[in-house]
Short mmCIF file of C-alpha atoms in Angstrom, two decimals:
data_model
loop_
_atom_site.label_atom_id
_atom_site.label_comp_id
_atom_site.label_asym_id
_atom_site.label_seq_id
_atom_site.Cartn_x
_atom_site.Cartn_y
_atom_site.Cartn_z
CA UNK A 1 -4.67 -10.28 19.27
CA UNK A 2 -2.40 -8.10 21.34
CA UNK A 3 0.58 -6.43 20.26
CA UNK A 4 3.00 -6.08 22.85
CA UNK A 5 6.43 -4.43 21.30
CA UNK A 6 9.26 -4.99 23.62
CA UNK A 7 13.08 -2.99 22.74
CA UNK A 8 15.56 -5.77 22.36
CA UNK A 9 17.70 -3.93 19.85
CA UNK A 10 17.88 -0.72 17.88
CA UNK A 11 18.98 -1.22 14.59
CA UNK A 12 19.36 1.48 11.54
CA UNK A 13 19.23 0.66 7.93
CA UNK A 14 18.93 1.60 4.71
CA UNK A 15 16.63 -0.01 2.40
CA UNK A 16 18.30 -1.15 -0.83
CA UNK A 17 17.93 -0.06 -4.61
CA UNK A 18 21.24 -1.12 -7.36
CA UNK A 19 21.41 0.09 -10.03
CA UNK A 20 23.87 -3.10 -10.96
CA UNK A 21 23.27 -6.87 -11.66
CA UNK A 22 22.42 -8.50 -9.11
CA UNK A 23 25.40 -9.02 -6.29
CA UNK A 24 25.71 -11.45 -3.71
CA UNK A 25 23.95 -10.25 -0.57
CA UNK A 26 24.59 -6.90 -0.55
CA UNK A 27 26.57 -5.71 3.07
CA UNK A 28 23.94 -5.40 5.95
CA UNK A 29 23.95 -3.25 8.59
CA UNK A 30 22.75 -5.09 10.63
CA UNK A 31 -2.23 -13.00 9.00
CA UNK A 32 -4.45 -12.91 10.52
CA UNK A 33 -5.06 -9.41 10.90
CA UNK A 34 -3.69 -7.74 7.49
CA UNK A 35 -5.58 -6.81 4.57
CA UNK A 36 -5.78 -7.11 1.42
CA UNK A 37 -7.44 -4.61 -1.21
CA UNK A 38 -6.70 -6.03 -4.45
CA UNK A 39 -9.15 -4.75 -6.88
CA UNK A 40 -9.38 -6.53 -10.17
CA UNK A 41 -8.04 -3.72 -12.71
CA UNK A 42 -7.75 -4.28 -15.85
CA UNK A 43 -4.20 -4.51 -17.60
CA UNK A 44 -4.12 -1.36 -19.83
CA UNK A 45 -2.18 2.01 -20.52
CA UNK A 46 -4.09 5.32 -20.02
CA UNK A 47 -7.06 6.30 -21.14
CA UNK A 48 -6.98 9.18 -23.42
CA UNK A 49 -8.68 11.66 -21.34
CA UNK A 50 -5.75 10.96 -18.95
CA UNK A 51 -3.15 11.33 -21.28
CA UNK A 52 -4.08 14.45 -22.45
CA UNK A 53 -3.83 16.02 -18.79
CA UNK A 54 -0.35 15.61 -18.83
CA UNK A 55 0.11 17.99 -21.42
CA UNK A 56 -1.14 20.17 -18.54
CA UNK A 57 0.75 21.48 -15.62
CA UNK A 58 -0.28 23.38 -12.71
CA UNK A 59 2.36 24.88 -9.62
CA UNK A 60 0.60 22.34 -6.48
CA UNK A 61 2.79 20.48 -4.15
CA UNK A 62 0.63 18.13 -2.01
CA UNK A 63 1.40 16.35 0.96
CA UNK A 64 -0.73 14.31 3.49
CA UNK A 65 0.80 12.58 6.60
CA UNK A 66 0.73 8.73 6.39
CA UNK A 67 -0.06 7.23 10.27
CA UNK A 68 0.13 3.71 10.83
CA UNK A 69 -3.51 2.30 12.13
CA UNK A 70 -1.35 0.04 15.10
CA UNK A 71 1.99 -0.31 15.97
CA UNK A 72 2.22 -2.96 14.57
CA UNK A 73 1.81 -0.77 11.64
CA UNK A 74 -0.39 -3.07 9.45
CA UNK A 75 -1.83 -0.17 7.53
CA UNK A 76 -1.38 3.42 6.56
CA UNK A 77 -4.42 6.27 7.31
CA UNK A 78 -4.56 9.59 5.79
CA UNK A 79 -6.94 12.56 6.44
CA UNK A 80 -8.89 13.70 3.26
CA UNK A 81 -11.96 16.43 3.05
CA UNK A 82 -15.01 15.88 1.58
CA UNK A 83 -17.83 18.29 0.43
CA UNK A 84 -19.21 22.35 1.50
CA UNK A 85 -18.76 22.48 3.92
CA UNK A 86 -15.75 20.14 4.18
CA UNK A 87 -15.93 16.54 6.32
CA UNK A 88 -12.89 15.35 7.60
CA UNK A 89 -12.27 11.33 6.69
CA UNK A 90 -9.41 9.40 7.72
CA UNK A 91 -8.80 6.90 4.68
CA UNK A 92 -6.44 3.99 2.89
CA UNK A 93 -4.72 5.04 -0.11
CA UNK A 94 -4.87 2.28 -2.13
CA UNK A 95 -2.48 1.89 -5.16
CA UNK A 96 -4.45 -1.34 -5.83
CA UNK A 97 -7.70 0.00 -6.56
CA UNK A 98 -9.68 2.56 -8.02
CA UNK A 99 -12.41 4.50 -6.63
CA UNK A 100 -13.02 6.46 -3.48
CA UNK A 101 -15.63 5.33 -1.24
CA UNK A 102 -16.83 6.36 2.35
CA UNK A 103 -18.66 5.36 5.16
CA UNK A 104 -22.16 7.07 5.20
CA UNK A 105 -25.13 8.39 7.14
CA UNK A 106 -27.16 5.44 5.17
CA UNK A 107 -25.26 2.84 7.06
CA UNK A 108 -27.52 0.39 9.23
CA UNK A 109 -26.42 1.20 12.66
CA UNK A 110 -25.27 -2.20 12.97
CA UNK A 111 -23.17 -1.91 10.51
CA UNK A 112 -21.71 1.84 11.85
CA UNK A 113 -20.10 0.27 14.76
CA UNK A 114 -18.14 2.46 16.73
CA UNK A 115 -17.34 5.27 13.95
CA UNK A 116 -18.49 8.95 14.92
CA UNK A 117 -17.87 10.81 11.32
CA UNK A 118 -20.09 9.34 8.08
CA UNK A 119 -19.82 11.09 4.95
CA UNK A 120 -23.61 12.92 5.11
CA UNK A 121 -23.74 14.53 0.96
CA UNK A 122 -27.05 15.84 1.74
CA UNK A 123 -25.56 19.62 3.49
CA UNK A 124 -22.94 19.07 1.17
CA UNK A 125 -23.64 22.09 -1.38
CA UNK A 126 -21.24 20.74 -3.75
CA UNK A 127 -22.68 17.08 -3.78
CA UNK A 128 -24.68 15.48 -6.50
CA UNK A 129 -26.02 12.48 -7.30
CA UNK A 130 -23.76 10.45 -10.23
CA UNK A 131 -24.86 9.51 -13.34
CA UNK A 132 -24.12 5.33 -11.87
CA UNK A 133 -26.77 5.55 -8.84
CA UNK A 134 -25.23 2.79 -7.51
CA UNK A 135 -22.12 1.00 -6.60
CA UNK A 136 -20.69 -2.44 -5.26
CA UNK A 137 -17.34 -3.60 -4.76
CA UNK A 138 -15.72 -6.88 -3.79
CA UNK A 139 -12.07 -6.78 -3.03
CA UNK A 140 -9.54 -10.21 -2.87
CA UNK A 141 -9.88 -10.31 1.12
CA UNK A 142 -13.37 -10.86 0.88
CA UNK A 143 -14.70 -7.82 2.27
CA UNK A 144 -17.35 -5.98 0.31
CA UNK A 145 -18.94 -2.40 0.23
CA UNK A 146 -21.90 -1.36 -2.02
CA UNK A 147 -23.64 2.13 -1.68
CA UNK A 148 -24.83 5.06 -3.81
CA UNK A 149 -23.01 7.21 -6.21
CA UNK A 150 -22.24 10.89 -6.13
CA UNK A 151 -19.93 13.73 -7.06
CA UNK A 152 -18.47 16.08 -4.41
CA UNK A 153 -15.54 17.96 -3.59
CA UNK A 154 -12.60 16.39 -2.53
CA UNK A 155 -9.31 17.90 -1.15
CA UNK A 156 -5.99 16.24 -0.33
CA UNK A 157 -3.45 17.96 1.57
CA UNK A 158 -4.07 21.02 -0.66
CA UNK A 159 -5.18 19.67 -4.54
CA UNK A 160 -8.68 19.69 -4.99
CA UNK A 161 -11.18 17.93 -7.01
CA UNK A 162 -14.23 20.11 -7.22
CA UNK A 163 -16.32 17.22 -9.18
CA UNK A 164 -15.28 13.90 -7.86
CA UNK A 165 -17.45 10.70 -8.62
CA UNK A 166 -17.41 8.83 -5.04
CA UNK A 167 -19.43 6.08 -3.28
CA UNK A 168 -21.24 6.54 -0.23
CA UNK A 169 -21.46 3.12 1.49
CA UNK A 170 -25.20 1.67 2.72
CA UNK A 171 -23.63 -2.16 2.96
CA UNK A 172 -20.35 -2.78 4.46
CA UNK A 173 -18.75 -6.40 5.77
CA UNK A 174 -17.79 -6.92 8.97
CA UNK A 175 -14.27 -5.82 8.65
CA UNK A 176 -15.01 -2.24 8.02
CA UNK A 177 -17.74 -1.98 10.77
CA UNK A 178 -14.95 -3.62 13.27
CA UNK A 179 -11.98 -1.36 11.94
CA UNK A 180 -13.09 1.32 13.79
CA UNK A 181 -10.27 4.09 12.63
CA UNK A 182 -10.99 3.63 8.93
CA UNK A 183 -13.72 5.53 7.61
CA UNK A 184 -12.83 5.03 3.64
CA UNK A 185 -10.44 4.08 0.60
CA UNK A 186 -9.18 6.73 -2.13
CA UNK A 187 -8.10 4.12 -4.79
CA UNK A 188 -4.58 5.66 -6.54
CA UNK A 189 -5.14 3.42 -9.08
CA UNK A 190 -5.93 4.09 -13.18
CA UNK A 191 -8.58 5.44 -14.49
CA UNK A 192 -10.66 2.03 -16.04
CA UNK A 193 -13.32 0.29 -16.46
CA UNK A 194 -12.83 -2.21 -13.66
CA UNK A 195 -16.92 -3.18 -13.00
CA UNK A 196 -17.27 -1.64 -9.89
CA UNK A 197 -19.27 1.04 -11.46
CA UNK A 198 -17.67 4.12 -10.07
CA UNK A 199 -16.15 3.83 -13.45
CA UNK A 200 -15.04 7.34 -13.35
CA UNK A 201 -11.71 9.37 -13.10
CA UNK A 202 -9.69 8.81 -10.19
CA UNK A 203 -8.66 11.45 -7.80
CA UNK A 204 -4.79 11.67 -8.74
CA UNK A 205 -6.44 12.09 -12.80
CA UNK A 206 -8.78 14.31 -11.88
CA UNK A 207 -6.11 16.83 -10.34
CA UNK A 208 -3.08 15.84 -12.50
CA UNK A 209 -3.56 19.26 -14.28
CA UNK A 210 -3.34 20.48 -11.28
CA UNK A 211 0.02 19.17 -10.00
CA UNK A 212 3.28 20.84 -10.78
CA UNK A 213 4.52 17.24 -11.90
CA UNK A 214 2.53 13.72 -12.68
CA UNK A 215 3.15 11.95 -9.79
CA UNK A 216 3.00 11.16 -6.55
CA UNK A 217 5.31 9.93 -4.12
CA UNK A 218 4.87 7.20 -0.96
CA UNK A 219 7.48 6.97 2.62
CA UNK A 220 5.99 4.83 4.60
CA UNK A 221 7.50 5.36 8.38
CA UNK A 222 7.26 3.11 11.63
CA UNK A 223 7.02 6.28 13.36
CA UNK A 224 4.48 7.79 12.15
CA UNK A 225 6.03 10.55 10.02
CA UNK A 226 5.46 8.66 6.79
CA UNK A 227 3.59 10.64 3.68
CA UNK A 228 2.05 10.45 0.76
CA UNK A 229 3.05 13.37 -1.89
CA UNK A 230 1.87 14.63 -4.83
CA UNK A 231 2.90 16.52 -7.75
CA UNK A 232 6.18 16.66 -6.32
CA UNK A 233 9.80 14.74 -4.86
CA UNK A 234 10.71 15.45 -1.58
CA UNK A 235 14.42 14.59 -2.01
CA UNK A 236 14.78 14.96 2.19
CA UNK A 237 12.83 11.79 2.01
CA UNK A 238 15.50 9.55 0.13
CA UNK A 239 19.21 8.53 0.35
CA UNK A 240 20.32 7.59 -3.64
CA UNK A 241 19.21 8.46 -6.93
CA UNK A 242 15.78 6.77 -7.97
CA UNK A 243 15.38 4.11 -10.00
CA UNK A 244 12.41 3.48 -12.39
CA UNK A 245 11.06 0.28 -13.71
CA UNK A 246 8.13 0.36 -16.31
CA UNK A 247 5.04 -0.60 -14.91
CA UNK A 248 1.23 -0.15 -16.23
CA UNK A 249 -1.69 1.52 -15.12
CA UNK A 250 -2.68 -1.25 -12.17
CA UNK A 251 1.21 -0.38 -10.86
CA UNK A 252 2.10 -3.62 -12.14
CA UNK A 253 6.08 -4.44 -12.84
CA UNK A 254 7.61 -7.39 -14.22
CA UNK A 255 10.48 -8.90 -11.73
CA UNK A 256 13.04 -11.23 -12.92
CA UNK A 257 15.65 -13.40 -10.86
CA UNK A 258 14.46 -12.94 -6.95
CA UNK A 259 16.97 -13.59 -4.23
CA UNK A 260 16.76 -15.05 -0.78
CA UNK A 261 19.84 -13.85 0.99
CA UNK A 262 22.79 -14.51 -1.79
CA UNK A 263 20.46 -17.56 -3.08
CA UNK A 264 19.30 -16.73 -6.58
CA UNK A 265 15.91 -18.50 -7.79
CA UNK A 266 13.68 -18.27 -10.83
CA UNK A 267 12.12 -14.99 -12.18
CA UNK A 268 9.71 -14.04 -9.65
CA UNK A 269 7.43 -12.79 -12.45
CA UNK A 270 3.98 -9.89 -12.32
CA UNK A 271 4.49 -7.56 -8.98
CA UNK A 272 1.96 -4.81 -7.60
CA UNK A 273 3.21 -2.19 -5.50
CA UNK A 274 -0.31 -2.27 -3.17
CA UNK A 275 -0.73 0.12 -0.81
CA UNK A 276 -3.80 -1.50 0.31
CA UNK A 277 -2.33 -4.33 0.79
CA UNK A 278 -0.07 -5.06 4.48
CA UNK A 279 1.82 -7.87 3.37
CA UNK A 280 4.35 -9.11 0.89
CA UNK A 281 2.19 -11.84 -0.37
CA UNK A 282 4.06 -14.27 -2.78
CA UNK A 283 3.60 -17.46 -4.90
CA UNK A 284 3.80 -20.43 -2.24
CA UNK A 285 6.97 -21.61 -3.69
CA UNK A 286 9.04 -18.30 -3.16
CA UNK A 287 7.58 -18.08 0.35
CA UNK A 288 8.74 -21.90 1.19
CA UNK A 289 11.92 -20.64 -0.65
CA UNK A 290 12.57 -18.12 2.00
CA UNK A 291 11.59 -19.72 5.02
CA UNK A 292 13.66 -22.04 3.97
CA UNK A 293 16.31 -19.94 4.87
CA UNK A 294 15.00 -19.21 8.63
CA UNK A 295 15.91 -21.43 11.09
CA UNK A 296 12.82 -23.12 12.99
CA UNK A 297 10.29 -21.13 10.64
CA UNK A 298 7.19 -22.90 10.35
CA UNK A 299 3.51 -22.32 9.61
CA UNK A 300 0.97 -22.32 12.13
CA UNK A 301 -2.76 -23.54 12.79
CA UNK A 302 -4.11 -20.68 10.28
CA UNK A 303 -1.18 -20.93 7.44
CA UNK A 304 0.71 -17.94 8.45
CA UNK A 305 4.87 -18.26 8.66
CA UNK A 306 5.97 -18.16 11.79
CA UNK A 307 9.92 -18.49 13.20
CA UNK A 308 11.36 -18.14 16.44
CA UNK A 309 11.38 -14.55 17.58
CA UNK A 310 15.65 -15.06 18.40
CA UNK A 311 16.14 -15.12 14.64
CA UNK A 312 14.63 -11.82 14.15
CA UNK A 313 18.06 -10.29 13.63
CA UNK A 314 19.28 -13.17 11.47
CA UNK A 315 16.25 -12.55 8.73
CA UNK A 316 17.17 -12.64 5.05
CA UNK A 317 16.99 -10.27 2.87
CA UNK A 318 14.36 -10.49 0.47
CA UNK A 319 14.67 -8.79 -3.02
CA UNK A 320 14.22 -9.16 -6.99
CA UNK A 321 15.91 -7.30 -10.35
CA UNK A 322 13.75 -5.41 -12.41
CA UNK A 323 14.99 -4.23 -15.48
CA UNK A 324 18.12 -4.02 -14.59
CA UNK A 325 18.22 -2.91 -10.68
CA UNK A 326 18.30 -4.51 -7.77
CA UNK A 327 15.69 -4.02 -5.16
CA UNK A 328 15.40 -5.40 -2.02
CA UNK A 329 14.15 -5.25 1.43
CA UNK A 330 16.87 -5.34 4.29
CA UNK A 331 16.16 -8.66 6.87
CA UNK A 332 15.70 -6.76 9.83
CA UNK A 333 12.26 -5.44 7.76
CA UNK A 334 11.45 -9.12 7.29
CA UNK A 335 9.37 -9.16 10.48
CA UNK A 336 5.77 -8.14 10.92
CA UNK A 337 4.67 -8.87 14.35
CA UNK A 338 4.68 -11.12 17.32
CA UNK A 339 2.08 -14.34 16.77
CA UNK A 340 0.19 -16.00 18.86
CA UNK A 341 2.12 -19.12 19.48
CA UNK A 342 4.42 -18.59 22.23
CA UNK A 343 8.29 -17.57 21.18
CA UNK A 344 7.32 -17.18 17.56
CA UNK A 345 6.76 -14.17 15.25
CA UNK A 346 4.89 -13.58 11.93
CA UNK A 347 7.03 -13.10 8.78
CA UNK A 348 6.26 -9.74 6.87
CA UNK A 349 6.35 -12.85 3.47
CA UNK A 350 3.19 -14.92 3.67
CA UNK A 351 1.95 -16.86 0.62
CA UNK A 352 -0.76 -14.99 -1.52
CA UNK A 353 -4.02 -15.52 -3.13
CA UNK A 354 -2.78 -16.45 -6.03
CA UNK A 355 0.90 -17.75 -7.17
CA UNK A 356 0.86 -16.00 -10.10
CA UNK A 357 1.44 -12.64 -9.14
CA UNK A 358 3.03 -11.17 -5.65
CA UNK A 359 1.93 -8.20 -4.09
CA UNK A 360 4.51 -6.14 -2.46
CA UNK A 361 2.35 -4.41 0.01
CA UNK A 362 2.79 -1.70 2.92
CA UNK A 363 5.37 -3.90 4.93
CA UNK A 364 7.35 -3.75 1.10
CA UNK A 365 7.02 -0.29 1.10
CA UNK A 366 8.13 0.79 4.46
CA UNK A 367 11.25 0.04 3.82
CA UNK A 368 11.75 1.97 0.10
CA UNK A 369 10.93 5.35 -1.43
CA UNK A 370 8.44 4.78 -3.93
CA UNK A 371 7.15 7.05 -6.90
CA UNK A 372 4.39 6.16 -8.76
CA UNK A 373 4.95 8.43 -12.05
CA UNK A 374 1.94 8.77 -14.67
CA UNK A 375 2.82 8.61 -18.28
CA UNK A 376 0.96 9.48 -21.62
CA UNK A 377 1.77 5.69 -23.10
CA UNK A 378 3.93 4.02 -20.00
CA UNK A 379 3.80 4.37 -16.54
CA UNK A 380 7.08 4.20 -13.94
CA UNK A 381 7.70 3.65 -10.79
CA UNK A 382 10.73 4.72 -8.95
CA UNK A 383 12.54 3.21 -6.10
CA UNK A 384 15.27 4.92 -4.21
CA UNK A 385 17.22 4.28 -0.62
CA UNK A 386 15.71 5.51 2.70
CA UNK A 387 16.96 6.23 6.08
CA UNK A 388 15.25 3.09 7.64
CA UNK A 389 14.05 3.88 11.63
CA UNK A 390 15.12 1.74 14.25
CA UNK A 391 12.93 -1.45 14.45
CA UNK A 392 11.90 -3.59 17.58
CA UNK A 393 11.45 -7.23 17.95
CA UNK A 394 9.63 -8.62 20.84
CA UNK A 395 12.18 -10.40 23.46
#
């Protein structure tokens, strides 16, 4: 599919955090080709060994740009280093999963496609085999990876992890040898047993003593100027106060009452904030309950929600209380990109794997400030207001 992004109108917004019951619609101003990377994680508070790193503080501020893969910006890359002497990976962060894997020199070459830089831990002088020689993952999109296991040296945007357990890939599906800008995922997830055996710590646990505070911070940007921080709040980055909602170690929250314009339905129930993930992806009733709202919406041949690309400025917003604030995402961030039936554009809500959680994924995200706070017995995240950038919509 082409994406061909046309300036009708230029529209800026802020995305929307209260602090407040629910009001009516607050005042506006104004899949084929997604992924998934839903890891099954397993519902738990920290492990001890994590726990007792926050009793541990170091001085580092780390940031790493955030670049959308398209314009369409369906996902988010980030350059990492790897080994002695250091590689240079561009990778998903991935609040969904767990471990870090790369593409390597043990690849079939049909399965290398196009990609120029494989992780290669033999000059490494820091690498090592790990005590799990092997590894294999299956994620919720039905891509796979399996590999071999090592530690190595891994830096991002300044914190380093001198002994990091990692996967080196020697199987990959088709999506990873086709995505040919994606060389990896650093899961930002807990540390837990989750099967995949890189049952290790994860990079954010393995630095957290490292980082003048236990957390990290996501802006997601249209533009390109998005990033990922850690150990630290850029307040530049955000517009209000923040706002934190329990959540537990998989970045799950619980979400009550969710609201389709000023039309209140049932609690919307379990949410991950999945930065692996492009989509909103909902239960199929709260999707139907929104498009119900969008005049000529529809789904096409493959299932996705389409609507006429004239009601792009007339999108609801889309948002859900959690304990006791009011988040939402502003209409005008409704829309993901132009589809192929003629006229018509793809919703950024499409109905999810399964209805009984929703994942509020990168095209969520874009429009909040998000911190993902580690705690010794409950983790947080924060959501705070944003200077939205202008948005186009195909004429």
């Amino acid at each position: 599919m082409q994406y061909f992004l046309i300036i009708q109108s230029f529209l800026l917004v802020l995305s929307g955090v209260y602090a407040l019951p629910c009001p009516n619609e607050p005042v506006s101003s104004s899949g084929k080709n997604f992924t998934v990377r839903r890891e099954a994680v397993s519902i738990r508070q920290l492990e001890p060994e994590a726990a007792a790193l926050l009793s541990k503080r170091g001085s580092i501020k780390a940031s790493v740009p955030a670049t959308p893969q398209s314009s369409a910006d369906f996902a988010y890359l980030s350059p990492i280093q790897v080994g002695n002497p250091p590689q240079t990976f561009n990778v998903q962060f991935d609040t969904g999963s767990v471990p870090i894997w790369l593409l390597s020199n043990k690849l079939p070459a049909s399965q290398v496609g196009s990609h120029t830089s494989l992780y290669t831990p033999g000059p490494s002088a820091t690498a090592v085999t790990g005590a799990s020689s092997t590894f294999s993952i299956n994620y919720a999109d039905k891509q796979g990876v399996s590999g071999n296991v090592y530690y190595d040296k891994v830096v991002i945007g300044g914190a380093t992890a001198t002994r990091q357990a990692l996967g080196a890939a020697t199987s990959v599906s088709s999506g990873y040898t086709s995505d040919t800008t994606k060389y990896g995922l650093v899961g930002l997830g807990c540390s837990v047993p989750t099967g995949n055996t890189i049952d290790q710590s994860t990079w954010v646990d393995t630095v957290l003593s490292q980082l003048a505070s236990p957390l990290f911070s996501v802006d997601l940007e249209l533009d390109g100027s998005g990033v990922f921080d850690f150990g630290w709040i850029d307040s530049s980055r955000h517009t209000s106060s923040i706002y934190y909602v329990d959540a537990d170690c998989g970045w799950n929250i619980q979400a009550g009452t969710y609201y389709v314009g000023n039309i209140a339905y049932t609690t919307l129930g379990q949410a991950v904030l999945d930065t692996g993930t492009s989509l909103i992806m909902a239960p199929k009733s709260v999707v139907s309950n929104y498009y119900a709202s969008v005049t000529g919406s529809m789904q096409d041949a493959y299932d996705t929600w389409i609507y006429p690309c004239s009601e792009s400025n007339s999108l609801p917003n889309f948002g859900f209380e959690a304990d006791g604030a009011y988040i939402y995402v502003e209409g005008a961030y409704m829309y993901a990109q132009i589809s192929d039936t003629h006229d018509y554009c793809e919703g950024a809500l499409q109905n999810g794997i399964s209805d009984s959680y929703t994942v509020l994924g990168d095209m969520f995200m874009r429009s909040q400030f998000v911190v993902f706070e580690i705690g010794a017995t409950q983790n947080q995240i924060g959501f705070a207001t944003k200077n939205l950038k202008p948005i186009t919509y195909p004429s």
